[in-house]
């Protein structure tokens, strides 16, 4: 298994791979600066490594070592772990269509609800981008990552987010805590999924 730094370096050294990673999972290495002072409540170090197109940021947590937990903070004041290393988090981001929405429509972190949302999101994605599955497989192969099935990836994502508290809670400079990535909504809230 590659270390987090080795994985990041392989992407940084290959512009076409970096572009594919940004396109498939909105993990853009040029957007690593969070833009505001944040820290973990445990005072462990944070290293911003990438950002997405909506202003969200990805961080590696803790002292530098081969693998570190990956924390995602969105621009709406929510944050949480999404994997225990990059080799854990990236397959979730690559293999799950709209993983952020699987969390948003999770009914507070309920796995069955997340599965329902994932089914709707996968249908929506395939309607919009017929080449999405091919791109995901190509990216996973280029990074030497195993994707796993959608139920396995959802379980990994749910377990990581559930493991955020107490050690990985993100706070702003005033000490106010970010909310959980688990949204309260059910898939029935989205009128296009009825």
Coordinates of N, CA and C in Angstrom, one line a residue:
X1 N 0.8 -1.2 0.0 CA 0.0 0.0 0.0 C 0.9 1.2 0.0
X2 N 0.5 2.2 -0.8 CA 1.3 3.5 -0.9 C 1.0 4.3 0.3
X3 N 2.0 5.1 0.7 CA 1.7 6.1 1.8 C 0.9 7.2 1.2
X4 N 0.3 8.1 2.1 CA -0.4 9.2 1.6 C 0.4 10.1 0.8
X5 N 1.7 10.4 1.2 CA 2.6 11.3 0.5 C 3.0 10.7 -0.9
X6 N 3.2 9.4 -0.9 CA 3.5 8.8 -2.2 C 2.3 8.9 -3.2
X7 N 1.1 8.7 -2.7 CA -0.1 8.8 -3.5 C -0.2 10.2 -4.0
X8 N -0.1 11.2 -3.2 CA -0.2 12.6 -3.6 C 0.9 13.0 -4.6
X9 N 2.1 12.5 -4.3 CA 3.3 12.8 -5.2 C 3.0 12.2 -6.6
X10 N 2.5 11.0 -6.7 CA 2.2 10.4 -8.0 C 1.2 11.2 -8.8
X11 N 0.2 11.8 -8.1 CA -0.7 12.6 -8.8 C -0.1 14.0 -9.2
X12 N 0.7 14.6 -8.3 CA 1.4 15.8 -8.6 C 2.3 15.7 -9.8
X13 N 2.9 14.5 -10.0 CA 3.9 14.3 -11.1 C 3.2 14.0 -12.4
X14 N 1.9 13.8 -12.4 CA 1.2 13.4 -13.7 C 0.0 14.3 -13.9
X15 N 0.2 15.4 -14.7 CA -0.9 16.4 -14.9 C -2.2 15.8 -15.4
X16 N -2.1 14.8 -16.2 CA -3.3 14.1 -16.8 C -4.0 13.4 -15.7
X17 N -3.3 12.7 -14.8 CA -3.9 12.0 -13.6 C -4.5 13.0 -12.7
X18 N -3.8 14.1 -12.4 CA -4.3 15.2 -11.5 C -5.7 15.7 -12.1
X19 N -5.7 15.9 -13.4 CA -6.9 16.4 -14.1 C -8.0 15.5 -14.0
X20 N -7.7 14.2 -14.2 CA -8.8 13.1 -14.1 C -9.3 13.0 -12.7
X21 N -8.4 13.1 -11.7 CA -8.8 13.1 -10.3 C -9.7 14.2 -9.9
X22 N -9.4 15.4 -10.4 CA -10.2 16.6 -10.2 C -11.6 16.5 -10.9
X23 N -11.6 15.9 -12.1 CA -12.8 15.8 -12.9 C -13.7 14.8 -12.3
X24 N -13.2 13.6 -11.9 CA -14.0 12.5 -11.4 C -14.5 12.8 -10.0
X25 N -13.6 13.2 -9.1 CA -14.1 13.4 -7.7 C -13.9 14.8 -7.1
X26 N -13.6 15.7 -7.9 CA -13.5 17.1 -7.4 C -12.4 17.2 -6.3
X27 N -11.3 16.5 -6.5 CA -10.2 16.5 -5.5 C -9.1 17.2 -6.3
X28 N -9.0 18.5 -6.1 CA -8.1 19.4 -6.9 C -7.0 19.8 -6.0
X29 N -5.8 19.3 -6.3 CA -4.6 19.6 -5.5 C -4.2 21.1 -5.6
X30 N -4.7 21.9 -6.5 CA -4.4 23.3 -6.6 C -5.3 24.1 -5.6
X31 N -6.2 23.5 -4.9 CA -7.1 24.2 -4.0 C -7.0 23.8 -2.6
X32 N -5.8 23.5 -2.2 CA -5.5 23.0 -0.8 C -5.6 24.0 0.3
X33 N -5.5 25.3 0.0 CA -5.6 26.4 1.0 C -7.0 26.6 1.5
X34 N -7.3 26.4 2.8 CA -8.7 26.5 3.3 C -9.2 28.0 3.3
X35 N -8.3 28.9 3.4 CA -8.7 30.3 3.3 C -9.1 30.9 4.7
X36 N -9.3 30.1 5.7 CA -9.6 30.6 7.0 C -9.0 29.7 8.0
X37 N -8.8 30.3 9.2 CA -8.1 29.5 10.3 C -9.0 28.5 10.8
X38 N -8.6 27.2 10.8 CA -9.3 26.1 11.3 C -8.4 25.2 12.1
X39 N -8.9 24.5 13.0 CA -8.0 23.5 13.7 C -8.9 22.4 14.3
X40 N -8.3 21.3 14.7 CA -9.1 20.3 15.3 C -9.1 20.5 16.8
X41 N -10.2 20.1 17.4 CA -10.4 20.4 18.8 C -9.3 19.7 19.6
X42 N -8.8 18.6 19.1 CA -7.7 17.9 19.8 C -6.3 18.6 19.6
X43 N -6.3 19.6 18.8 CA -5.1 20.4 18.6 C -4.0 19.7 17.7
X44 N -4.4 18.5 17.1 CA -3.5 17.8 16.2 C -3.3 18.7 15.0
X45 N -2.2 18.6 14.3 CA -1.9 19.4 13.1 C -2.9 19.0 12.0
X46 N -3.1 19.9 11.1 CA -3.9 19.7 9.9 C -3.1 20.2 8.7
X47 N -3.1 19.4 7.6 CA -2.4 19.8 6.4 C -3.5 19.8 5.3
X48 N -3.8 21.0 4.7 CA -4.7 21.1 3.6 C -4.0 20.5 2.3
X49 N -4.7 19.6 1.7 CA -4.0 19.0 0.5 C -4.8 19.2 -0.8
X50 N -6.1 19.5 -0.7 CA -6.9 19.6 -1.9 C -8.2 20.3 -1.6
X51 N -8.9 20.7 -2.7 CA -10.2 21.4 -2.5 C -11.1 20.9 -3.6
X52 N -12.4 21.2 -3.4 CA -13.4 20.9 -4.5 C -13.9 22.2 -5.1
X53 N -14.9 22.0 -6.0 CA -15.3 23.2 -6.8 C -16.3 24.0 -6.0
X54 N -16.8 23.6 -4.9 CA -17.8 24.3 -4.1 C -17.1 25.0 -2.9
X55 N -15.8 25.0 -2.8 CA -15.2 25.6 -1.6 C -14.8 24.7 -0.5
X56 N -15.1 23.4 -0.6 CA -14.8 22.4 0.4 C -13.3 22.1 0.3
X57 N -12.8 21.7 1.5 CA -11.3 21.3 1.5 C -11.1 20.0 2.2
X58 N -10.0 19.3 1.7 CA -9.6 18.0 2.2 C -8.3 18.2 3.0
X59 N -8.2 17.7 4.2 CA -7.1 17.8 5.1 C -6.6 16.4 5.5
X60 N -5.3 16.3 5.7 CA -4.7 15.1 6.3 C -4.5 15.5 7.8
X61 N -4.8 14.7 8.7 CA -4.9 15.0 10.1 C -3.7 14.3 10.9
X62 N -3.1 15.1 11.8 CA -2.1 14.6 12.7 C -0.7 14.8 12.2
X63 N 0.2 14.3 13.0 CA 1.7 14.4 12.7 C 1.9 13.6 11.4
X64 N 3.0 14.1 10.7 CA 3.3 13.4 9.4 C 3.8 12.0 9.7
X65 N 3.1 11.1 9.0 CA 3.4 9.6 9.1 C 2.9 9.0 7.8
X66 N 3.2 7.7 7.5 CA 2.8 7.2 6.2 C 1.3 7.3 5.9
X67 N 0.4 7.1 6.8 CA -1.0 7.3 6.5 C -1.6 8.1 7.7
X68 N -2.5 9.0 7.2 CA -3.2 9.9 8.2 C -4.7 10.0 7.8
X69 N -5.5 10.2 8.8 CA -7.0 10.3 8.5 C -7.2 11.5 7.6
X70 N -8.2 11.4 6.8 CA -8.6 12.4 5.8 C -9.9 13.1 6.3
X71 N -9.9 14.4 6.5 CA -11.0 15.1 7.0 C -11.5 16.0 5.8
X72 N -12.8 16.1 5.6 CA -13.4 17.0 4.6 C -14.2 18.1 5.3
X73 N -14.0 19.3 4.9 CA -14.8 20.4 5.5 C -15.5 21.2 4.3
X74 N -16.8 21.3 4.3 CA -17.5 22.0 3.2 C -17.6 23.4 3.5
X75 N -18.1 24.2 2.6 CA -18.2 25.6 2.7 C -19.4 26.1 3.5
X76 N -20.2 25.1 4.0 CA -21.4 25.4 4.7 C -21.3 25.1 6.2
X77 N -20.0 24.9 6.7 CA -19.8 24.7 8.1 C -20.0 23.3 8.6
X78 N -19.8 22.3 7.7 CA -19.9 20.9 8.1 C -18.5 20.3 7.9
X79 N -18.1 19.4 8.7 CA -16.8 18.7 8.5 C -16.9 17.3 9.2
X80 N -16.0 16.5 8.7 CA -15.9 15.1 9.3 C -14.9 14.3 8.6
X81 N -14.5 13.2 9.2 CA -13.6 12.2 8.5 C -14.3 11.6 7.4
X82 N -13.6 11.3 6.3 CA -14.1 10.5 5.2 C -13.3 9.3 4.9
X83 N -12.2 9.1 5.7 CA -11.4 7.9 5.5 C -10.2 8.0 6.5
X84 N -9.7 6.8 6.8 CA -8.6 6.7 7.8 C -7.2 6.9 7.1
X85 N -7.2 7.0 5.8 CA -6.0 7.3 5.0 C -6.5 7.7 3.6
X86 N -5.6 8.2 2.7 CA -6.0 8.5 1.4 C -6.4 7.3 0.6
X87 N -5.7 6.2 0.9 CA -6.1 4.9 0.2 C -7.4 4.4 0.6
X88 N -7.9 4.9 1.7 CA -9.2 4.5 2.2 C -10.3 5.5 1.7
X89 N -9.9 6.8 1.7 CA -10.9 7.9 1.3 C -11.1 8.0 -0.2
X90 N -10.0 7.8 -1.0 CA -10.1 8.0 -2.4 C -11.0 7.0 -3.1
X91 N -11.0 5.7 -2.8 CA -11.9 4.8 -3.4 C -13.4 5.2 -3.1
X92 N -13.7 5.7 -1.9 CA -15.0 6.2 -1.6 C -15.4 7.3 -2.6
X93 N -14.5 8.3 -2.7 CA -14.8 9.5 -3.6 C -14.9 9.1 -5.0
X94 N -14.1 8.1 -5.5 CA -14.1 7.7 -6.9 C -15.3 6.8 -7.1
X95 N -15.6 5.8 -6.2 CA -16.6 4.8 -6.5 C -18.0 5.2 -6.2
X96 N -18.2 6.2 -5.4 CA -19.6 6.6 -5.1 C -20.0 7.9 -5.8
X97 N -21.0 7.8 -6.6 CA -21.5 9.0 -7.3 C -22.0 10.0 -6.2
X98 N -21.5 11.2 -6.3 CA -22.1 12.2 -5.4 C -22.1 11.8 -3.9
X99 N -20.9 11.4 -3.4 CA -20.8 10.9 -2.0 C -21.2 12.0 -1.0
X100 N -21.0 13.2 -1.4 CA -21.5 14.3 -0.5 C -23.0 14.3 -0.3
X101 N -23.7 14.0 -1.4 CA -25.2 14.0 -1.3 C -25.6 12.7 -0.6
X102 N -24.8 11.6 -0.6 CA -25.2 10.4 0.2 C -25.2 10.8 1.7
X103 N -24.3 11.7 2.1 CA -24.2 12.1 3.4 C -25.3 13.1 3.7
X104 N -25.6 14.0 2.8 CA -26.6 15.0 3.0 C -28.0 14.4 3.2
X105 N -28.3 13.4 2.4 CA -29.6 12.7 2.5 C -29.4 11.3 3.2
X106 N -28.8 11.4 4.4 CA -28.5 10.2 5.2 C -29.4 10.0 6.4
X107 N -30.4 10.9 6.6 CA -31.2 10.7 7.8 C -30.4 10.7 9.1
X108 N -29.4 11.5 9.1 CA -28.5 11.5 10.3 C -27.5 10.4 10.4
X109 N -27.2 9.8 9.3 CA -26.2 8.8 9.3 C -26.7 7.3 9.2
X110 N -27.9 7.2 8.8 CA -28.5 5.8 8.6 C -28.1 5.2 7.3
X111 N -27.5 4.0 7.5 CA -26.9 3.3 6.3 C -27.9 2.9 5.2
X112 N -29.1 2.5 5.6 CA -30.1 2.1 4.7 C -30.6 3.3 3.9
X113 N -30.7 4.5 4.6 CA -31.1 5.7 3.9 C -30.0 6.2 2.9
X114 N -28.7 6.0 3.3 CA -27.6 6.3 2.4 C -27.6 5.4 1.2
X115 N -28.0 4.2 1.3 CA -28.1 3.3 0.2 C -29.1 3.7 -0.8
X116 N -30.3 4.1 -0.3 CA -31.4 4.6 -1.1 C -30.9 5.9 -1.9
X117 N -30.3 6.8 -1.2 CA -29.8 8.0 -1.8 C -28.8 7.7 -2.9
X118 N -27.9 6.7 -2.6 CA -26.9 6.3 -3.6 C -27.5 5.8 -4.9
X119 N -28.6 5.0 -4.7 CA -29.2 4.5 -5.9 C -29.8 5.6 -6.8
X120 N -30.4 6.5 -6.2 CA -31.0 7.7 -7.0 C -29.8 8.5 -7.6
X121 N -28.8 8.7 -6.9 CA -27.7 9.5 -7.4 C -27.0 8.8 -8.5
X122 N -26.8 7.5 -8.4 CA -26.2 6.7 -9.5 C -27.0 6.8 -10.7
X123 N -28.3 6.7 -10.6 CA -29.2 6.8 -11.8 C -29.0 8.2 -12.5
X124 N -29.0 9.2 -11.6 CA -28.9 10.6 -12.1 C -27.6 10.8 -12.8
X125 N -26.5 10.3 -12.2 CA -25.2 10.4 -12.8 C -25.1 9.7 -14.2
X126 N -25.6 8.5 -14.3 CA -25.5 7.8 -15.5 C -26.3 8.5 -16.6
X127 N -27.4 9.1 -16.2 CA -28.2 9.9 -17.2 C -27.4 11.1 -17.8
X128 N -26.6 11.7 -16.9 CA -25.9 12.9 -17.3 C -24.6 12.6 -17.9
X129 N -23.9 11.5 -17.5 CA -22.6 11.2 -17.9 C -22.4 9.7 -18.2
X130 N -22.6 9.3 -19.4 CA -22.6 7.8 -19.7 C -21.2 7.3 -19.5
X131 N -20.1 8.1 -19.6 CA -18.8 7.7 -19.5 C -18.2 7.7 -18.0
X132 N -19.1 8.0 -17.1 CA -18.6 8.2 -15.7 C -18.0 6.9 -15.1
X133 N -18.6 5.8 -15.4 CA -18.1 4.5 -14.8 C -16.8 4.2 -15.4
X134 N -16.6 4.4 -16.7 CA -15.3 4.1 -17.4 C -14.2 5.0 -16.8
X135 N -14.5 6.3 -16.6 CA -13.6 7.2 -16.0 C -13.2 6.8 -14.6
X136 N -14.2 6.4 -13.8 CA -13.9 6.0 -12.4 C -12.9 4.8 -12.4
X137 N -13.2 3.8 -13.2 CA -12.3 2.6 -13.3 C -10.9 2.9 -13.8
X138 N -10.8 3.8 -14.8 CA -9.5 4.3 -15.3 C -8.7 5.0 -14.2
X139 N -9.4 5.8 -13.4 CA -8.7 6.5 -12.3 C -8.3 5.6 -11.2
X140 N -9.1 4.7 -10.8 CA -8.8 3.7 -9.8 C -7.6 2.8 -10.2
X141 N -7.6 2.4 -11.5 CA -6.4 1.6 -12.0 C -5.1 2.4 -12.0
X142 N -5.2 3.7 -12.4 CA -4.0 4.5 -12.4 C -3.4 4.8 -11.0
X143 N -4.3 4.8 -10.0 CA -3.9 5.0 -8.7 C -3.6 3.7 -7.9
X144 N -3.8 2.6 -8.6 CA -3.7 1.2 -8.0 C -4.6 1.1 -6.8
X145 N -5.9 1.5 -6.9 CA -6.8 1.4 -5.8 C -7.9 0.5 -6.2
X146 N -8.4 -0.3 -5.2 CA -9.6 -1.2 -5.3 C -10.8 -0.4 -4.9
X147 N -11.8 -0.4 -5.8 CA -13.0 0.4 -5.5 C -14.0 -0.3 -4.5
X148 N -14.2 -1.5 -4.7 CA -15.2 -2.2 -3.9 C -16.7 -1.8 -4.3
X149 N -17.6 -2.5 -3.8 CA -19.0 -2.3 -4.2 C -19.6 -1.1 -3.5
X150 N -20.7 -0.6 -4.0 CA -21.3 0.6 -3.4 C -21.7 0.4 -2.0
X151 N -22.3 -0.8 -1.6 CA -22.6 -1.0 -0.2 C -21.4 -0.9 0.7
X152 N -20.2 -1.5 0.2 CA -19.0 -1.5 1.0 C -18.5 -0.1 1.2
X153 N -18.5 0.7 0.1 CA -18.0 2.0 0.1 C -18.9 2.9 1.0
X154 N -20.2 2.7 1.0 CA -21.1 3.5 1.8 C -20.8 3.2 3.3
X155 N -20.6 1.9 3.6 CA -20.3 1.5 5.0 C -19.0 2.2 5.5
X156 N -18.0 2.1 4.6 CA -16.7 2.8 5.0 C -16.9 4.3 5.2
X157 N -17.6 4.9 4.4 CA -17.9 6.4 4.5 C -18.6 6.7 5.8
X158 N -19.7 5.9 6.0 CA -20.5 6.1 7.2 C -19.7 5.9 8.5
X159 N -18.9 4.8 8.5 CA -18.1 4.5 9.7 C -17.0 5.6 9.9
X160 N -16.4 6.2 8.8 CA -15.4 7.2 9.0 C -16.1 8.5 9.6
X161 N -17.2 8.9 9.0 CA -17.9 10.1 9.5 C -18.3 9.9 11.0
X162 N -18.8 8.7 11.3 CA -19.2 8.4 12.6 C -18.0 8.5 13.6
X163 N -16.8 8.2 13.1 CA -15.6 8.2 14.0 C -15.0 9.6 14.1
X164 N -15.6 10.6 13.7 CA -15.1 12.0 13.7 C -14.9 12.5 15.2
X165 N -16.0 12.3 16.0 CA -15.9 12.8 17.4 C -15.4 11.7 18.3
X166 N -14.6 12.1 19.3 CA -14.3 13.5 19.7 C -12.9 14.0 19.1
X167 N -12.1 13.1 18.6 CA -10.7 13.5 18.3 C -10.5 14.3 17.0
X168 N -11.5 14.3 16.1 CA -11.3 14.9 14.8 C -12.3 16.0 14.5
X169 N -12.9 16.6 15.5 CA -13.9 17.7 15.3 C -13.1 18.9 14.9
X170 N -13.6 19.5 13.8 CA -13.0 20.8 13.3 C -13.6 22.0 13.9
X171 N -12.8 23.0 14.3 CA -13.3 24.2 14.9 C -12.8 25.4 14.1
X172 N -13.5 26.5 14.1 CA -13.0 27.7 13.5 C -12.1 28.4 14.6
X173 N -11.6 29.6 14.2 CA -10.6 30.3 15.1 C -11.2 30.8 16.4
X174 N -12.6 30.8 16.5 CA -13.2 31.2 17.7 C -13.5 30.0 18.6
X175 N -13.3 28.8 18.1 CA -13.6 27.6 18.8 C -14.9 27.0 18.5
X176 N -15.7 27.6 17.6 CA -17.0 27.1 17.3 C -16.8 25.8 16.4
X177 N -17.5 24.7 16.8 CA -17.4 23.5 16.1 C -18.2 23.4 14.8
X178 N -17.6 22.8 13.8 CA -18.3 22.5 12.5 C -19.3 21.5 12.8
X179 N -20.4 21.5 12.1 CA -21.5 20.5 12.2 C -21.0 19.2 11.6
X180 N -21.7 18.1 11.9 CA -21.5 16.8 11.3 C -21.8 16.8 9.8
X181 N -21.1 16.0 9.0 CA -21.4 15.8 7.6 C -22.7 15.0 7.4
X182 N -23.2 14.3 8.4 CA -24.5 13.6 8.2 C -25.6 14.7 8.2
X183 N -26.3 14.7 7.1 CA -27.5 15.6 7.0 C -28.7 14.9 7.5
X184 N -29.7 15.7 7.9 CA -30.9 15.1 8.5 C -31.9 14.6 7.5
X185 N -31.7 14.9 6.2 CA -32.8 14.7 5.2 C -32.8 13.2 4.7
X186 N -34.0 12.9 4.3 CA -34.3 11.6 3.6 C -34.3 11.8 2.1
X187 N -34.1 10.7 1.3 CA -34.2 10.9 -0.1 C -35.6 11.4 -0.6
X188 N -36.6 11.1 0.2 CA -38.0 11.6 -0.2 C -38.0 13.1 -0.2
X189 N -37.1 13.8 0.4 CA -37.1 15.3 0.4 C -36.8 15.8 -1.0
X190 N -36.1 15.0 -1.8 CA -35.7 15.5 -3.2 C -36.9 15.1 -4.1
X191 N -37.6 16.1 -4.7 CA -38.8 15.8 -5.5 C -38.5 15.0 -6.7
X192 N -37.2 15.1 -7.3 CA -36.9 14.4 -8.5 C -36.7 12.9 -8.2
X193 N -36.6 12.5 -7.0 CA -36.4 11.1 -6.6 C -37.7 10.3 -6.3
X194 N -38.8 11.0 -6.3 CA -40.0 10.3 -5.9 C -40.6 9.5 -7.0

